[in-house]
Short mmCIF file of C-alpha atoms in Angstrom, two decimals:
data_model
loop_
_atom_site.label_atom_id
_atom_site.label_comp_id
_atom_site.label_asym_id
_atom_site.label_seq_id
_atom_site.Cartn_x
_atom_site.Cartn_y
_atom_site.Cartn_z
CA MET A 1 0.00 0.00 0.00
CA THR A 2 1.44 3.37 -1.00
CA SER A 3 1.47 6.39 1.27
CA LEU A 4 -1.20 8.06 -0.82
CA GLU A 5 -3.53 5.03 -0.60
CA PHE A 6 -2.91 4.74 3.15
CA THR A 7 -3.66 8.44 3.72
CA ASP A 8 -6.81 8.20 1.61
CA GLN A 9 -8.12 5.22 3.57
CA VAL A 10 -7.30 6.84 6.91
CA GLN A 11 -9.13 9.99 5.82
CA LYS A 12 -12.25 7.99 4.89
CA ILE A 13 -12.26 6.16 8.22
CA SER A 14 -11.52 9.31 10.25
CA TYR A 15 -15.18 10.36 10.17
CA SER A 16 -16.18 7.23 12.09
CA LEU A 17 -13.60 7.94 14.80
CA LYS A 18 -15.34 11.06 16.13
CA PRO A 19 -18.35 9.31 17.74
CA VAL A 20 -16.05 6.84 19.49
CA ALA A 21 -13.83 9.68 20.68
CA MET A 22 -16.91 11.53 21.92
CA ASN A 23 -17.98 8.42 23.81
CA LEU A 24 -14.56 8.17 25.45
CA THR A 25 -14.02 11.82 26.36
CA ARG A 26 -17.60 13.08 26.75
CA ASP A 27 -16.43 16.49 25.54
CA ALA A 28 -16.54 17.81 21.98
CA ASP A 29 -13.20 19.64 22.08
CA ASP A 30 -11.40 16.76 23.77
CA ALA A 31 -12.90 14.38 21.19
CA LYS A 32 -11.56 16.51 18.33
CA ASP A 33 -8.13 16.59 19.96
CA LEU A 34 -8.20 12.82 20.46
CA VAL A 35 -9.12 12.20 16.81
CA GLN A 36 -6.36 14.55 15.64
CA GLU A 37 -3.79 12.90 17.88
CA THR A 38 -4.91 9.47 16.67
CA LEU A 39 -4.62 10.46 13.01
CA LEU A 40 -1.22 12.03 13.61
CA LYS A 41 0.07 8.87 15.29
CA ALA A 42 -1.38 6.73 12.51
CA LEU A 43 0.28 8.78 9.79
CA LEU A 44 3.59 8.88 11.62
CA ASN A 45 3.51 5.11 12.14
CA LYS A 46 2.09 4.03 8.79
CA ASP A 47 5.09 1.74 8.29
CA LYS A 48 3.91 -0.32 11.29
CA PHE A 49 0.54 -1.02 9.69
CA LYS A 50 0.37 -4.35 7.93
CA ALA A 51 -1.45 -4.21 4.59
CA GLY A 52 -4.44 -6.54 4.45
CA THR A 53 -5.34 -6.10 8.13
CA ASN A 54 -8.23 -4.08 9.53
CA LEU A 55 -7.22 -0.40 9.32
CA LYS A 56 -10.32 0.74 11.22
CA ALA A 57 -9.52 -1.55 14.17
CA TRP A 58 -5.91 -0.38 14.11
CA LEU A 59 -7.04 3.26 14.32
CA TYR A 60 -9.51 2.46 17.14
CA THR A 61 -6.70 0.75 19.05
CA ILE A 62 -4.45 3.79 18.62
CA MET A 63 -7.28 6.03 19.80
CA ARG A 64 -8.10 3.89 22.83
CA ASN A 65 -4.43 3.67 23.89
CA THR A 66 -3.96 7.40 23.39
CA PHE A 67 -7.03 8.13 25.50
CA ILE A 68 -5.82 5.80 28.29
CA ASN A 69 -2.32 7.31 28.26
CA ASN A 70 -3.70 10.85 28.40
CA TYR A 71 -6.12 9.89 31.18
CA ASN A 72 -3.30 8.35 33.21
CA LYS A 73 -1.16 11.47 32.76
CA ILE A 74 -3.99 13.72 33.93
CA THR A 75 -4.88 11.61 36.95
CA LYS A 76 -1.24 11.31 38.04
CA ARG A 77 -0.74 15.04 37.68
CA ASN A 78 -3.91 15.91 39.60
CA SER A 79 -3.66 13.32 42.36
CA ASN A 80 -2.93 14.94 45.67
CA ILE A 81 -1.63 12.94 48.57
CA ASP A 82 -3.29 13.84 51.84
CA SER A 83 -0.29 14.32 54.05
CA THR A 84 -2.01 16.07 56.95
CA GLU A 85 -2.09 12.87 58.97
CA TYR A 86 1.64 12.42 58.40
CA PHE A 87 2.55 16.02 59.20
CA GLN A 88 0.67 16.08 62.50
CA TYR A 89 3.32 13.70 63.89
CA PHE A 90 6.25 15.35 62.16
CA ASN A 91 8.82 16.68 64.68
CA THR A 92 6.38 16.89 67.58
CA ASP A 93 8.72 15.22 70.06
CA GLU A 94 10.24 17.74 72.44
CA ASN A 95 13.63 16.03 72.09
CA TYR A 96 13.92 17.34 68.52
CA ILE A 97 13.08 20.94 69.30
CA THR A 98 15.93 23.22 70.29
CA HIS A 99 14.96 26.39 72.06
CA ASN A 100 18.34 28.04 71.91
CA GLY A 101 21.77 27.52 70.41
CA ALA A 102 23.27 26.22 73.66
CA THR A 103 21.03 23.13 73.67
CA SER A 104 22.06 22.38 70.11
CA ASP A 105 25.74 22.81 71.05
CA PHE A 106 25.34 20.31 73.89
CA VAL A 107 23.82 17.76 71.53
CA VAL A 108 26.58 18.17 68.95
CA THR A 109 29.21 17.94 71.68
CA ASP A 110 27.64 14.73 73.03
CA ILE A 111 27.49 13.19 69.56
CA ASN A 112 31.10 14.08 68.77
CA GLU A 113 32.18 12.72 72.16
CA ALA A 114 30.30 9.45 71.56
CA ILE A 115 31.95 9.08 68.15
CA ALA A 116 35.37 9.84 69.63
CA ASN A 117 34.82 7.10 72.26
CA LEU A 118 34.33 4.48 69.53
CA SER A 119 37.21 2.14 68.87
CA ALA A 120 39.24 3.25 65.83
CA ASP A 121 38.28 -0.03 64.11
CA TYR A 122 34.63 1.04 64.24
CA ARG A 123 35.00 4.83 64.06
CA THR A 124 36.95 4.91 60.78
CA PRO A 125 34.50 2.89 58.63
CA PHE A 126 31.54 4.61 60.29
CA MET A 127 32.85 8.10 59.56
CA MET A 128 33.78 7.15 56.00
CA TYR A 129 30.23 5.84 55.47
CA TYR A 130 28.81 8.97 57.10
CA ILE A 131 30.84 11.19 54.78
CA GLY A 132 29.43 9.38 51.78
CA TYR A 133 31.72 6.50 50.87
CA LYS A 134 30.05 3.30 49.67
CA TYR A 135 30.71 -0.01 51.44
CA LEU A 136 32.88 -1.24 48.57
CA GLU A 137 34.97 1.94 48.55
CA ILE A 138 35.52 1.70 52.31
CA ALA A 139 36.53 -1.96 51.98
CA GLU A 140 39.05 -1.10 49.26
CA LYS A 141 40.55 1.88 51.12
CA LEU A 142 40.87 0.01 54.41
CA GLN A 143 41.79 -3.25 52.66
CA ILE A 144 39.25 -5.31 54.61
CA PRO A 145 36.36 -7.51 53.40
CA ILE A 146 33.06 -5.75 52.64
CA GLY A 147 31.26 -7.93 55.22
CA THR A 148 33.63 -6.67 57.89
CA VAL A 149 32.93 -3.07 56.84
CA LYS A 150 29.17 -3.61 57.11
CA ASN A 151 29.56 -5.32 60.49
CA ARG A 152 31.77 -2.55 61.91
CA ILE A 153 29.37 0.16 60.77
CA HIS A 154 26.47 -1.76 62.30
CA ILE A 155 28.32 -2.15 65.62
CA ALA A 156 29.30 1.55 65.58
CA ARG A 157 25.66 2.56 65.09
CA LYS A 158 24.60 0.26 67.90
CA GLU A 159 27.20 1.68 70.28
CA LEU A 160 26.29 5.26 69.35
CA LYS A 161 22.61 4.53 69.87
CA GLN A 162 23.41 3.11 73.30
CA ALA A 163 25.66 6.06 74.21
CA LEU A 164 23.06 8.61 73.11
CA THR A 165 19.91 7.10 74.70
CA VAL A 166 19.31 10.47 76.37
CA TYR A 167 18.23 11.80 72.97
CA ALA A 168 16.11 8.80 71.97
CA PRO A 169 12.50 9.80 71.34
CA GLY A 170 9.96 8.48 73.82
CA VAL A 171 12.55 7.34 76.39
#
């Protein structure tokens, strides 16, 4: 089928697409847009149409898929997540609220002291991980197995958590 024959057949069938588009969109302007988009996609992808198959069904399939894709885009864009329930618990614990700079300084001092009290075997991988190194990078730099790195970071976290229980929420 030549391009001219294809275009001619698509043009003849295009008149039957409008009622289906109207049924899908339930709006005259949206139906016109859907038909135009369908015809544009059909003409751009004419090489994908197999001669001898049902052109009308092919166009209806393009239209239906276009409508579904557009609908999904609109619903994703307009969906609002109700986060009020989440935000009512956000930072309500008094332990997270600093009333002046001195309180914050005490916390930072306590954290730094707890880190300094860690064994060097645990402190080094922990601080490297904290800075942003990946487990594999830490293992290569320290020339130890990756499992050992993960274990040392885990133990360091556990020891810090134990040393800083004063700041644990709800305790």
